[in-house]
Every structure is written in structure tokens, then in C-alpha cells.
Amino acid sequence: MNDPTMPAQPGTPYGEFLAEQEEIQRLKWLASESEGHDIGFESALNDWAQNHRAKWRNMRNQMMKQAQV
């Protein structure tokens, strides 16, 4: 049985969701600081999906494969 007090494990669907959400929040913070105002989550999510997700996903998959070796 899963312990709800334990953080989600990398490689699990929920763990990967949380990792991606953290990256979107990081992008949102950096872009908001750069623009001088809160750009909003939806704007950050769109930017992330269009410009960063594929590269991040490839990097993340490589890290997961290396961790299994």
C-alpha cells in the first residue's frame, strides 16, 4: 500500500507529473521576474509545452535509464 506521507517516486506517472509541474512553476517564476509581473500559470504552461517540454522529457528519460543501470 502507498504511504500518502511519502513523496511520489520518480518514474511513476504521478512522480513525473509533479516533476514536470515543478519545471513549469520554475519557468513561470523566471519569466515573471524577467517581465516584471506575474505571467500566469497558463502562459507558462503554453510556453513550456511549445518550447521546453520535449527537450526536458528526453533529458529526463535518459536520466531514468542511467539510474536503472
Coordinates of N, CA and C in Angstrom, one line a residue:
M1 N 0.8 -1.2 0.0 CA 0.0 0.0 0.0 C 0.9 1.2 0.0
N2 N 0.5 2.3 -0.7 CA 1.3 3.5 -0.8 C 1.1 4.3 0.5
D3 N 2.2 4.9 0.9 CA 2.1 5.8 2.1 C 1.9 7.2 1.6
P4 N 0.7 7.9 1.9 CA 0.4 9.2 1.4 C 1.4 10.3 1.9
T5 N 2.2 10.0 3.0 CA 3.1 11.0 3.5 C 4.4 10.9 2.8
M6 N 4.7 9.9 2.0 CA 5.9 9.8 1.2 C 5.8 10.5 -0.1
P7 N 6.9 11.2 -0.5 CA 6.8 11.9 -1.8 C 6.7 10.9 -3.0
A8 N 6.1 11.3 -4.1 CA 5.9 10.5 -5.3 C 7.3 10.1 -5.8
Q9 N 7.5 8.9 -6.2 CA 8.7 8.4 -6.7 C 8.9 8.8 -8.2
P10 N 10.2 9.2 -8.6 CA 10.4 9.4 -10.0 C 10.2 8.2 -10.8
G11 N 9.7 8.4 -12.0 CA 9.4 7.3 -12.9 C 7.9 6.8 -12.8
T12 N 7.3 7.1 -11.7 CA 5.8 6.8 -11.6 C 5.1 7.9 -12.4
P13 N 3.9 7.6 -12.9 CA 3.2 8.7 -13.6 C 3.0 9.9 -12.7
Y14 N 2.6 9.7 -11.4 CA 2.4 10.9 -10.6 C 3.7 11.6 -10.3
G15 N 4.7 10.9 -10.1 CA 6.1 11.5 -9.8 C 6.5 12.3 -11.0
E16 N 6.3 11.8 -12.2 CA 6.7 12.5 -13.4 C 5.8 13.8 -13.6
F17 N 4.5 13.7 -13.3 CA 3.6 14.8 -13.3 C 4.1 15.9 -12.4
L18 N 4.5 15.5 -11.2 CA 5.0 16.5 -10.2 C 6.3 17.2 -10.6
A19 N 7.2 16.4 -11.2 CA 8.4 16.9 -11.7 C 8.2 17.9 -12.8
E20 N 7.3 17.6 -13.7 CA 7.0 18.5 -14.8 C 6.3 19.8 -14.3
Q21 N 5.4 19.6 -13.4 CA 4.8 20.8 -12.8 C 5.8 21.7 -12.1
E22 N 6.7 21.1 -11.4 CA 7.8 21.9 -10.8 C 8.6 22.7 -11.8
E23 N 8.9 22.1 -13.0 CA 9.6 22.8 -14.0 C 8.8 23.9 -14.6
I24 N 7.5 23.7 -14.8 CA 6.6 24.8 -15.3 C 6.6 25.9 -14.3
Q25 N 6.5 25.6 -13.0 CA 6.5 26.7 -12.0 C 7.8 27.5 -12.0
R26 N 8.9 26.8 -12.2 CA 10.2 27.4 -12.3 C 10.3 28.4 -13.5
L27 N 9.8 27.9 -14.6 CA 9.7 28.7 -15.8 C 8.8 29.9 -15.6
K28 N 7.7 29.7 -14.9 CA 6.8 30.8 -14.6 C 7.5 31.9 -13.8
W29 N 8.2 31.4 -12.8 CA 8.9 32.4 -11.9 C 9.9 33.2 -12.6
L30 N 10.8 32.5 -13.4 CA 11.8 33.1 -14.2 C 11.2 34.1 -15.2
A31 N 10.2 33.7 -15.9 CA 9.6 34.6 -16.9 C 8.9 35.8 -16.2
S32 N 8.3 35.6 -15.1 CA 7.6 36.6 -14.4 C 8.6 37.7 -13.9
E33 N 9.7 37.2 -13.4 CA 10.8 38.1 -12.9 C 11.4 38.9 -14.1
S34 N 11.5 38.2 -15.2 CA 12.1 38.9 -16.4 C 11.1 40.0 -16.9
E35 N 9.8 39.7 -16.9 CA 8.8 40.6 -17.4 C 8.4 41.7 -16.4
G36 N 8.7 41.4 -15.1 CA 8.3 42.4 -14.1 C 6.9 42.2 -13.6
H37 N 6.2 41.1 -14.0 CA 4.8 40.9 -13.5 C 4.6 39.4 -13.6
D38 N 3.6 38.9 -12.9 CA 3.2 37.5 -13.0 C 2.6 37.2 -14.3
I39 N 3.2 36.3 -15.0 CA 2.7 35.9 -16.4 C 1.6 34.9 -16.3
G40 N 1.3 34.3 -15.2 CA 0.2 33.4 -15.0 C 0.6 31.9 -15.4
F41 N 0.0 31.0 -14.8 CA 0.3 29.6 -15.0 C 0.0 29.2 -16.4
E42 N -1.1 29.6 -17.0 CA -1.5 29.2 -18.3 C -0.5 29.6 -19.4
S43 N 0.0 30.8 -19.2 CA 1.0 31.3 -20.1 C 2.3 30.5 -20.0
A44 N 2.7 30.2 -18.8 CA 3.9 29.5 -18.5 C 3.8 28.0 -19.1
L45 N 2.6 27.5 -18.9 CA 2.3 26.1 -19.4 C 2.4 26.1 -20.9
N46 N 1.8 27.0 -21.6 CA 1.9 27.1 -23.0 C 3.3 27.2 -23.5
D47 N 4.1 28.1 -22.9 CA 5.5 28.3 -23.3 C 6.2 27.0 -23.0
W48 N 6.0 26.4 -21.9 CA 6.7 25.1 -21.5 C 6.4 24.0 -22.6
A49 N 5.1 23.9 -22.9 CA 4.7 22.8 -23.8 C 5.3 23.0 -25.2
Q50 N 5.3 24.3 -25.7 CA 5.8 24.6 -27.0 C 7.3 24.6 -27.2
N51 N 8.0 25.1 -26.1 CA 9.4 25.4 -26.3 C 10.4 24.5 -25.4
H52 N 9.9 23.9 -24.4 CA 10.8 23.2 -23.5 C 10.5 21.8 -23.2
R53 N 9.3 21.3 -23.3 CA 8.9 20.0 -22.8 C 9.6 18.9 -23.5
A54 N 9.7 18.9 -24.8 CA 10.4 17.8 -25.5 C 11.8 17.6 -25.1
K55 N 12.6 18.6 -25.0 CA 14.0 18.5 -24.6 C 14.1 18.0 -23.1
W56 N 13.2 18.6 -22.3 CA 13.3 18.2 -20.9 C 12.9 16.7 -20.7
R57 N 11.9 16.3 -21.5 CA 11.4 14.9 -21.4 C 12.5 13.9 -21.9
N58 N 13.2 14.3 -23.0 CA 14.3 13.5 -23.5 C 15.4 13.4 -22.4
M59 N 15.8 14.5 -21.8 CA 16.8 14.5 -20.8 C 16.4 13.6 -19.6
R60 N 15.1 13.8 -19.2 CA 14.6 13.0 -18.0 C 14.6 11.5 -18.3
N61 N 14.2 11.1 -19.5 CA 14.2 9.7 -19.9 C 15.6 9.1 -19.9
Q62 N 16.6 9.9 -20.3 CA 18.0 9.5 -20.3 C 18.5 9.3 -18.8
M63 N 18.1 10.2 -18.0 CA 18.4 10.1 -16.6 C 17.8 8.9 -15.9
M64 N 16.6 8.6 -16.3 CA 15.9 7.4 -15.7 C 16.6 6.1 -16.2
K65 N 17.0 6.1 -17.5 CA 17.7 4.9 -18.0 C 19.0 4.7 -17.3
Q66 N 19.8 5.8 -17.1 CA 21.1 5.7 -16.4 C 20.9 5.2 -15.0
A67 N 19.9 5.6 -14.3 CA 19.6 5.3 -12.9 C 19.3 3.8 -12.8
Q68 N 18.8 3.2 -13.9 CA 18.4 1.8 -13.8 C 19.6 0.9 -14.0
V69 N 20.7 1.4 -14.6 CA 21.9 0.6 -14.9 C 22.6 0.3 -13.7

